[in-house]
CSV table of C-alpha atoms in Angstrom, one decimal:
chain,number,residue,atom,x,y,z
F,606,MET,CA,-47.7,46.9,22.3
F,607,LEU,CA,-48.7,50.1,21.6
F,608,SER,CA,-47.8,53.6,23.1
F,609,ASN,CA,-50.4,55.9,24.3
F,610,SER,CA,-50.1,57.7,21.0
F,611,GLY,CA,-51.2,54.3,19.4
F,612,LYS,CA,-47.6,53.6,17.9
F,613,PRO,CA,-46.0,50.2,18.6
F,614,ASP,CA,-43.8,50.9,21.8
F,615,PRO,CA,-40.3,50.6,21.0
F,616,TYR,CA,-38.9,50.0,24.7
F,617,ALA,CA,-41.3,46.8,24.5
F,618,ARG,CA,-39.4,45.4,21.5
F,619,PHE,CA,-36.1,46.2,22.9
F,620,SER,CA,-37.3,44.3,25.9
F,621,TYR,CA,-38.3,41.2,23.9
F,622,LEU,CA,-35.0,41.1,21.8
F,623,HIS,CA,-33.2,41.4,25.0
F,624,MET,CA,-34.6,38.6,26.7
F,625,LYS,CA,-34.1,36.4,23.6
F,626,TYR,CA,-30.5,37.3,23.3
F,627,LEU,CA,-30.0,36.7,26.9
F,628,PHE,CA,-31.7,33.2,26.7
F,629,PHE,CA,-29.7,32.2,23.5
F,630,SER,CA,-26.6,33.3,25.1
F,631,TRP,CA,-27.2,31.3,28.3
F,632,LEU,CA,-28.1,28.2,26.3
F,633,ALA,CA,-25.1,28.5,24.3
F,634,VAL,CA,-22.5,29.0,27.2
F,635,PHE,CA,-24.6,25.7,29.0
F,636,VAL,CA,-24.1,23.6,25.9
F,637,GLY,CA,-20.6,24.7,25.2
F,638,SER,CA,-19.5,24.1,29.0
F,639,TRP,CA,-21.4,20.7,28.7
F,640,VAL,CA,-19.2,19.6,25.7
F,641,VAL,CA,-15.9,20.9,27.3
F,642,TYR,CA,-16.9,19.0,30.6
F,643,VAL,CA,-17.6,15.8,28.7
F,644,GLU,CA,-14.6,15.9,26.6
F,645,TYR,CA,-12.2,16.9,29.7
F,646,SER,CA,-13.6,14.2,32.0
F,647,SER,CA,-13.4,11.5,29.5
F,648,TYR,CA,-9.8,12.5,28.6
F,649,THR,CA,-8.3,12.7,32.5
F,650,GLU,CA,-10.0,9.3,33.4
F,651,LEU,CA,-8.7,7.5,30.2
F,652,CYS,CA,-5.0,9.1,31.2
F,653,ARG,CA,-5.3,8.2,34.7
F,654,GLY,CA,-6.5,4.4,34.0
F,655,HIS,CA,-3.5,4.3,31.3
F,656,GLU,CA,-0.8,5.4,33.8
F,657,CYS,CA,-2.8,3.0,36.4
F,658,LYS,CA,-2.1,0.2,34.2
F,659,ASN,CA,1.3,1.0,33.1
F,660,SER,CA,2.3,0.9,36.8
F,661,ILE,CA,0.5,-2.0,37.9
F,662,CYS,CA,1.9,-4.1,34.9
F,663,ASP,CA,5.3,-3.0,35.4
F,664,LYS,CA,5.1,-4.5,38.6
F,665,PHE,CA,3.3,-7.6,37.6
F,666,GLN,CA,6.3,-8.0,35.0
F,667,LYS,CA,9.0,-7.4,37.6
F,668,GLY,CA,7.6,-10.1,39.6
F,669,VAL,CA,6.5,-8.1,42.6
F,670,ILE,CA,3.1,-8.7,42.6
F,671,ASP,CA,0.4,-11.4,41.2
F,672,GLY,CA,-3.1,-12.0,41.2
F,673,SER,CA,-6.0,-13.8,39.2
F,674,ALA,CA,-6.4,-10.4,37.1
F,675,CYS,CA,-2.8,-9.8,36.0
F,676,ASN,CA,-3.1,-11.8,32.8
F,677,SER,CA,-6.2,-10.2,31.4
F,678,LEU,CA,-5.0,-6.7,32.3
F,679,CYS,CA,-1.1,-6.7,31.1
F,680,GLU,CA,-0.9,-9.8,28.6
F,681,LYS,CA,-4.2,-10.6,27.1
F,682,ASP,CA,-5.4,-7.1,27.2
F,683,THR,CA,-9.0,-8.4,27.9
F,684,LEU,CA,-9.7,-6.3,31.0
F,685,TYR,CA,-10.2,-2.6,30.1
F,686,LEU,CA,-10.1,0.3,32.9
F,687,GLY,CA,-12.8,2.5,32.4
F,688,LYS,CA,-13.7,5.3,35.2
F,689,CYS,CA,-11.9,4.8,39.0
F,690,LEU,CA,-13.8,5.7,41.8
F,691,SER,CA,-10.8,7.1,43.6
F,692,ALA,CA,-7.1,8.0,43.0
F,693,LYS,CA,-6.3,8.4,46.6
F,694,PRO,CA,-3.6,5.6,47.7
F,695,SER,CA,-3.9,6.6,51.4
F,696,ASN,CA,-6.9,4.6,52.2
F,697,GLN,CA,-6.5,2.1,55.3
F,698,ALA,CA,-8.3,-0.3,56.9
F,699,LYS,CA,-8.2,-1.8,60.6
F,700,VAL,CA,-10.7,-4.1,62.1
F,701,GLY,CA,-11.9,-3.8,65.5
F,702,ASP,CA,-10.4,-6.1,68.7
F,703,GLN,CA,-13.8,-7.8,68.8
F,704,ALA,CA,-13.1,-9.0,65.4
F,705,ASN,CA,-12.7,-12.8,64.6
F,706,LEU,CA,-9.3,-12.7,63.3
F,707,ALA,CA,-8.1,-16.4,62.7
F,708,ASP,CA,-11.4,-16.6,60.3
F,709,LEU,CA,-10.8,-13.2,58.6
F,710,VAL,CA,-6.9,-14.5,57.9
F,711,THR,CA,-8.6,-17.7,56.1
F,712,LEU,CA,-10.9,-15.5,54.0
F,713,VAL,CA,-7.6,-13.3,53.2
F,714,PHE,CA,-5.4,-16.6,52.4
F,715,GLY,CA,-8.4,-17.8,50.1
F,716,VAL,CA,-8.7,-14.7,48.2
F,717,ALA,CA,-4.8,-13.8,48.0
F,718,ASP,CA,-4.2,-17.8,46.5
F,719,SER,CA,-4.8,-16.4,43.1
F,720,ASN,CA,-3.7,-19.5,41.3
F,721,LYS,CA,-5.2,-22.1,44.2
F,722,ASP,CA,-2.2,-23.7,44.4
F,723,GLY,CA,-2.6,-23.9,48.3
F,724,GLN,CA,0.4,-21.3,48.9
F,725,ILE,CA,0.9,-17.7,48.8
F,726,SER,CA,3.9,-16.4,47.1
F,727,LEU,CA,5.4,-13.3,47.8
F,728,SER,CA,4.1,-11.5,44.9
F,729,GLU,CA,0.6,-12.7,45.9
F,730,ALA,CA,1.2,-11.6,49.2
F,731,HIS,CA,2.3,-8.2,48.0
F,732,SER,CA,-0.8,-7.8,46.3
F,733,ALA,CA,-3.0,-8.7,49.2
F,734,TRP,CA,-1.3,-6.8,51.8
F,735,ALA,CA,-2.2,-3.5,49.2
F,736,LEU,CA,-5.6,-4.5,48.7
F,737,LEU,CA,-6.2,-4.9,52.5
F,738,GLN,CA,-5.6,-1.2,52.9
F,739,LEU,CA,-8.6,-0.3,51.0
F,740,ASN,CA,-11.9,-0.4,53.2
F,741,GLU,CA,-13.9,-1.3,50.4
F,742,PHE,CA,-12.0,-4.3,49.7
F,743,LEU,CA,-11.8,-5.5,53.2
F,744,LEU,CA,-15.8,-5.0,53.2
F,745,SER,CA,-16.2,-7.4,50.4
F,746,ILE,CA,-14.2,-9.9,51.9
F,747,VAL,CA,-16.2,-9.7,55.1
F,748,LEU,CA,-19.8,-10.0,53.3
F,749,GLN,CA,-18.6,-12.1,50.6
F,750,ASP,CA,-21.2,-14.8,51.8
F,751,ARG,CA,-24.1,-12.3,51.8
F,752,GLU,CA,-25.7,-10.7,48.6
F,753,HIS,CA,-24.8,-7.0,49.4
F,754,THR,CA,-21.6,-6.4,47.7
F,755,PRO,CA,-20.7,-7.5,44.1
F,756,ARG,CA,-18.8,-10.5,43.7
F,757,LEU,CA,-15.2,-10.1,43.5
F,758,LEU,CA,-14.0,-11.4,40.1
F,759,GLY,CA,-10.1,-10.9,40.3
F,760,PHE,CA,-7.2,-8.6,41.3
F,761,CYS,CA,-3.8,-7.4,40.3
F,762,GLY,CA,-1.9,-5.6,43.1
F,763,ASP,CA,-4.3,-3.0,44.6
F,764,LEU,CA,-6.6,-3.1,41.6
F,765,TYR,CA,-9.5,-5.4,41.8
F,766,VAL,CA,-12.5,-6.4,39.7
F,767,MET,CA,-15.9,-6.6,40.8
F,768,GLU,CA,-19.3,-7.6,38.9
F,769,LYS,CA,-21.2,-5.1,37.5
F,770,VAL,CA,-24.1,-3.5,39.2
F,771,PRO,CA,-27.0,-2.9,36.4
F,772,TYR,CA,-28.8,-0.1,38.3
F,773,VAL,CA,-27.0,2.8,40.1
F,774,PRO,CA,-27.8,4.9,41.8
F,775,LEU,CA,-30.1,3.5,44.3
F,776,TYR,CA,-32.9,5.9,43.1
F,777,GLY,CA,-33.1,8.7,40.7
F,778,ILE,CA,-31.1,9.3,37.5
F,779,SER,CA,-27.3,9.9,37.7
F,780,LEU,CA,-26.7,13.4,36.2
F,781,PRO,CA,-23.5,15.4,35.7
F,782,TRP,CA,-22.7,17.9,38.2
F,783,MET,CA,-23.3,21.0,35.8
F,784,VAL,CA,-26.9,19.7,34.9
F,785,GLU,CA,-27.3,19.2,38.5
F,786,LEU,CA,-26.7,23.1,39.3
F,787,TRP,CA,-29.3,24.5,37.1
F,788,ILE,CA,-32.4,21.9,38.2
F,789,PRO,CA,-34.5,22.9,41.0
F,790,ALA,CA,-34.4,20.9,44.2
F,791,SER,CA,-38.5,20.1,43.9
F,792,LEU,CA,-38.0,19.2,39.8
F,793,ARG,CA,-35.1,16.9,41.0
F,794,ARG,CA,-37.1,14.7,43.6
F,795,SER,CA,-39.6,14.6,40.9
F,796,ILE,CA,-37.2,13.3,38.5
F,797,ASP,CA,-36.2,11.0,41.1
F,798,GLN,CA,-39.4,9.4,41.9
F,799,TRP,CA,-40.4,9.1,38.3
F,800,ALA,CA,-37.3,7.0,37.5
F,801,ALA,CA,-38.1,4.7,40.5
F,802,PRO,CA,-39.1,1.1,40.3
F,803,SER,CA,-42.7,0.2,41.7
F,804,TRP,CA,-43.3,0.5,45.2
F,805,PRO,CA,-42.9,-3.4,45.9
F,806,ARG,CA,-39.6,-3.1,44.5
F,807,LYS,CA,-38.6,-0.2,46.1
F,808,ALA,CA,-39.8,-1.9,49.6
F,809,LYS,CA,-37.4,-5.0,48.7
F,810,ILE,CA,-34.7,-2.9,48.0
F,811,GLY,CA,-35.4,-1.0,51.2
F,812,ILE,CA,-35.5,-4.3,52.9
F,813,GLY,CA,-31.8,-5.2,51.4
F,814,LEU,CA,-30.7,-1.9,53.0
F,815,PHE,CA,-31.6,-2.8,56.4
F,816,GLU,CA,-30.2,-5.9,56.3
F,817,LEU,CA,-26.9,-4.5,55.3
F,818,VAL,CA,-27.0,-2.6,58.4
F,819,GLU,CA,-27.7,-5.7,60.5
F,820,ASP,CA,-24.5,-7.4,58.6
F,821,ILE,CA,-22.1,-4.5,59.4
F,822,PHE,CA,-23.3,-3.7,63.2
F,823,HIS,CA,-21.2,-6.1,65.5
F,824,GLY,CA,-20.8,-8.5,62.9
F,825,THR,CA,-18.4,-11.6,63.1
F,826,PHE,CA,-15.4,-9.1,61.7
F,827,GLY,CA,-16.3,-6.3,64.2
F,828,SER,CA,-18.7,-3.2,63.4
F,829,PHE,CA,-18.3,-0.7,60.5
F,830,LEU,CA,-19.6,2.6,60.4
F,831,MET,CA,-21.7,3.9,57.1
F,832,CYS,CA,-20.0,7.7,56.6
F,833,ASP,CA,-21.9,8.2,53.4
F,834,VAL,CA,-25.2,6.9,53.0
F,835,SER,CA,-26.3,8.9,49.5
F,836,ALA,CA,-27.8,7.0,47.1
F,837,ALA,CA,-25.1,7.0,44.5
F,838,GLY,CA,-23.0,4.6,46.6
F,839,PHE,CA,-25.9,2.1,46.3
F,840,GLY,CA,-27.5,0.0,43.4
F,841,TYR,CA,-29.8,-3.0,42.6
F,842,THR,CA,-29.5,-5.7,40.3
F,843,GLU,CA,-32.0,-7.1,38.1
F,844,ARG,CA,-33.9,-8.7,40.8
F,845,HIS,CA,-34.0,-5.6,43.1
F,846,ASP,CA,-31.5,-7.2,45.6
F,847,ILE,CA,-29.3,-3.9,46.8
F,848,LYS,CA,-25.4,-3.9,46.2
F,849,VAL,CA,-23.0,-1.6,47.7
F,850,VAL,CA,-21.1,-0.1,44.8
F,851,ASP,CA,-19.3,2.2,46.3
F,852,ALA,CA,-17.9,1.5,50.1
F,853,ARG,CA,-15.0,3.8,50.4
F,854,ARG,CA,-17.0,5.4,53.2
F,855,ILE,CA,-18.1,2.2,55.2
F,856,VAL,CA,-15.2,2.1,57.6
F,857,PRO,CA,-14.2,-0.4,60.5
F,858,GLU,CA,-15.3,1.4,63.6
F,859,ALA,CA,-11.9,0.8,65.1
F,860,ALA,CA,-10.4,3.0,62.2
F,861,PHE,CA,-12.7,5.6,62.5
F,862,GLN,CA,-12.3,5.9,66.2
F,863,GLU,CA,-8.4,6.0,66.0
F,864,VAL,CA,-8.8,8.7,63.4
F,865,MET,CA,-11.2,10.9,65.3
F,866,ARG,CA,-9.1,10.3,68.6
F,867,GLU,CA,-6.4,12.7,67.0
F,868,ARG,CA,-8.5,15.5,65.3
F,869,ARG,CA,-8.4,18.5,66.8
F,870,CYS,CA,-11.4,20.7,66.9
F,871,GLU,CA,-13.2,23.8,68.1
F,872,GLU,CA,-16.6,22.8,67.0
F,873,ASP,CA,-18.5,19.8,66.4
F,874,SER,CA,-18.5,20.7,62.7
F,875,ASP,CA,-14.7,20.0,63.0
F,876,CYS,CA,-15.8,16.5,63.9
F,877,MET,CA,-17.2,15.2,60.4
F,878,TYR,CA,-16.0,12.4,58.7
F,879,GLY,CA,-17.0,11.7,55.3
F,880,ARG,CA,-20.6,12.9,54.6
F,881,ASP,CA,-22.5,11.2,57.5
F,882,CYS,CA,-20.2,10.4,60.5
F,883,LEU,CA,-20.3,13.4,62.8
F,884,THR,CA,-19.0,13.0,66.7
F,885,SER,CA,-18.7,15.9,69.2
F,886,CYS,CA,-16.3,18.2,70.3
F,887,ASP,CA,-14.7,18.0,73.6
F,888,LEU,CA,-14.0,21.5,74.3
F,889,THR,CA,-11.6,20.9,77.1
F,890,LYS,CA,-9.0,19.0,75.3
F,891,HIS,CA,-9.9,20.6,71.6
F,892,ARG,CA,-10.2,16.9,70.5
F,893,CYS,CA,-13.1,14.9,68.8
F,894,THR,CA,-14.8,12.5,70.7
F,895,THR,CA,-15.1,8.9,69.1
F,896,GLU,CA,-19.0,8.1,69.5
F,897,VAL,CA,-20.9,9.0,66.4
F,898,THR,CA,-24.0,11.0,66.9
F,899,GLN,CA,-26.1,9.1,64.8
F,900,PRO,CA,-26.4,5.4,64.1
F,901,ASN,CA,-25.9,3.3,60.9
F,902,LEU,CA,-29.8,2.9,61.1
F,903,ALA,CA,-30.8,6.5,61.4
F,904,LYS,CA,-28.8,7.3,58.3
F,905,VAL,CA,-30.0,4.8,56.1
F,906,CYS,CA,-33.8,5.7,56.9
F,907,SER,CA,-33.3,9.3,56.5
F,908,THR,CA,-32.1,8.4,53.1
F,909,LEU,CA,-35.0,6.0,52.5
F,910,LYS,CA,-37.9,8.1,54.1
F,911,ASP,CA,-39.0,10.0,50.5
F,912,TYR,CA,-38.0,7.0,48.6
F,913,LEU,CA,-40.5,4.2,50.8
F,914,LEU,CA,-43.3,7.0,51.2
F,915,TYR,CA,-43.7,7.9,47.6
F,916,GLY,CA,-46.3,5.7,46.5
F,917,ALA,CA,-46.7,3.4,49.6
F,918,PRO,CA,-49.9,1.9,50.3
F,919,SER,CA,-52.5,3.8,51.8
F,920,GLU,CA,-53.2,0.9,54.7
F,921,ILE,CA,-49.5,1.3,55.7
F,922,LYS,CA,-48.1,4.7,54.8
F,923,ASP,CA,-48.9,6.3,58.1
F,924,GLU,CA,-47.2,3.2,60.4
F,925,LEU,CA,-44.3,3.5,57.7
F,926,GLU,CA,-44.1,7.3,58.2
F,927,LYS,CA,-44.3,6.7,62.0
F,928,GLN,CA,-41.3,3.9,62.2
F,929,LEU,CA,-39.3,6.0,59.6
F,930,TYR,CA,-39.4,9.0,61.8
F,931,ALA,CA,-38.7,6.9,65.0
F,932,CYS,CA,-35.7,5.5,63.1
F,933,ILE,CA,-34.1,8.9,62.0
F,934,ALA,CA,-34.4,10.3,65.8
F,935,LEU,CA,-32.1,7.3,67.0
F,936,LYS,CA,-29.1,8.8,68.6
F,937,GLY,CA,-25.7,6.9,68.9
F,938,ALA,CA,-24.9,7.8,72.6
F,939,SER,CA,-28.4,6.9,73.9
F,940,GLU,CA,-27.9,4.0,76.5
F,941,GLN,CA,-31.1,2.1,75.2
F,942,MET,CA,-29.8,2.8,71.5
F,943,GLU,CA,-29.1,-1.3,70.8
F,944,MET,CA,-32.4,-2.3,71.9
F,945,GLU,CA,-34.4,0.7,70.1
F,946,HIS,CA,-32.3,-0.1,67.1
F,947,SER,CA,-33.2,-3.9,66.8
F,948,LEU,CA,-36.8,-3.1,67.7
F,949,ILE,CA,-37.4,-0.3,65.1
F,950,LEU,CA,-35.2,-2.5,62.4
F,951,ASN,CA,-37.5,-5.4,62.8
F,952,ASN,CA,-40.7,-3.3,62.9
F,953,LEU,CA,-39.3,-1.8,59.6
F,954,LYS,CA,-38.5,-5.2,57.9
F,955,THR,CA,-41.8,-6.9,59.1
F,956,LEU,CA,-43.9,-4.2,57.9
F,957,LEU,CA,-42.5,-4.0,54.3
F,958,TRP,CA,-42.4,-7.6,54.1
F,959,LYS,CA,-45.6,-8.5,55.0
F,960,LYS,CA,-46.9,-6.2,52.3
F,961,ILE,CA,-45.0,-7.6,49.4
F,962,SER,CA,-44.4,-11.1,50.7
F,963,HIS,CA,-47.4,-12.3,48.4
F,964,THR,CA,-46.5,-10.4,45.1
F,965,LYS,CA,-43.9,-11.5,42.3
F,966,ASP,CA,-41.5,-8.9,43.5
F,967,SER,CA,-40.9,-10.5,46.8
């Protein structure tokens, strides 16, 4: 750039150098932070896994616990602990009053009998009791005859091994949180849609998630509430069958109600459980109520809305959008909620299934 005198403008050159310096400084900080994050997270996870293994194997060798995965973990060293979903020991699960407890006990005994000798030893009982304090393990037992949870491969104490789900999260690309901070929301949505499977396959995944809602709504063993319906909690197989990969926030309704009944509040926002389960605050008692404001189906529809509408066939897109918004509008306290719930659920499944039933993706 030239000044009025026709000579190069020194301020323009300074500005250019200044911007160049800032850019490379930012890049160096970003790359350095990323390297530190990767190294630190890998180190801490390995340390926790090592401590976890030592604690479990010590109890196994003392005869306190037992299970089908104990030999592989503690003696053969063929089971490797990678990344744990949670280090919290306080997860507790309960089933509702309407649950078929006799059938549930039979299922639990079948899993607890790790050596299949027809008897439950004291060490096997210790392991089974520890596992039943975990919501996700209870759910895997309740839904073990369905396709929505990964197959249970074994356990040792309160550690359990599930089959690997090949595609996680449900949609998009899993990025470290430091990278997420620098990506604009619009670009993130574009990346998610680009990485998603074809629309017929997305429709099949959506149908699977709707069927999961059916299975945990007034099921044989009581109702469960989905308190985190983010894409990271679900994945799918090579055949595009939905799988729950993190069920820590799919909780028995009875346990949820017990927790919320004792929670003090000043406003509705104090009555949030997990990411998605909200009740209202009773200001006369300053206690949370126990009725969720939004049912499971509404939360699932909200998660699937953009996923299913992007790339949807033009002949069904308007109707699909209409049904999804009607679904999102469902309220937990509505007197007609259960009837509306069933009607919208059936409409969505039928609409999607009719469109893909003749394709190889079905």
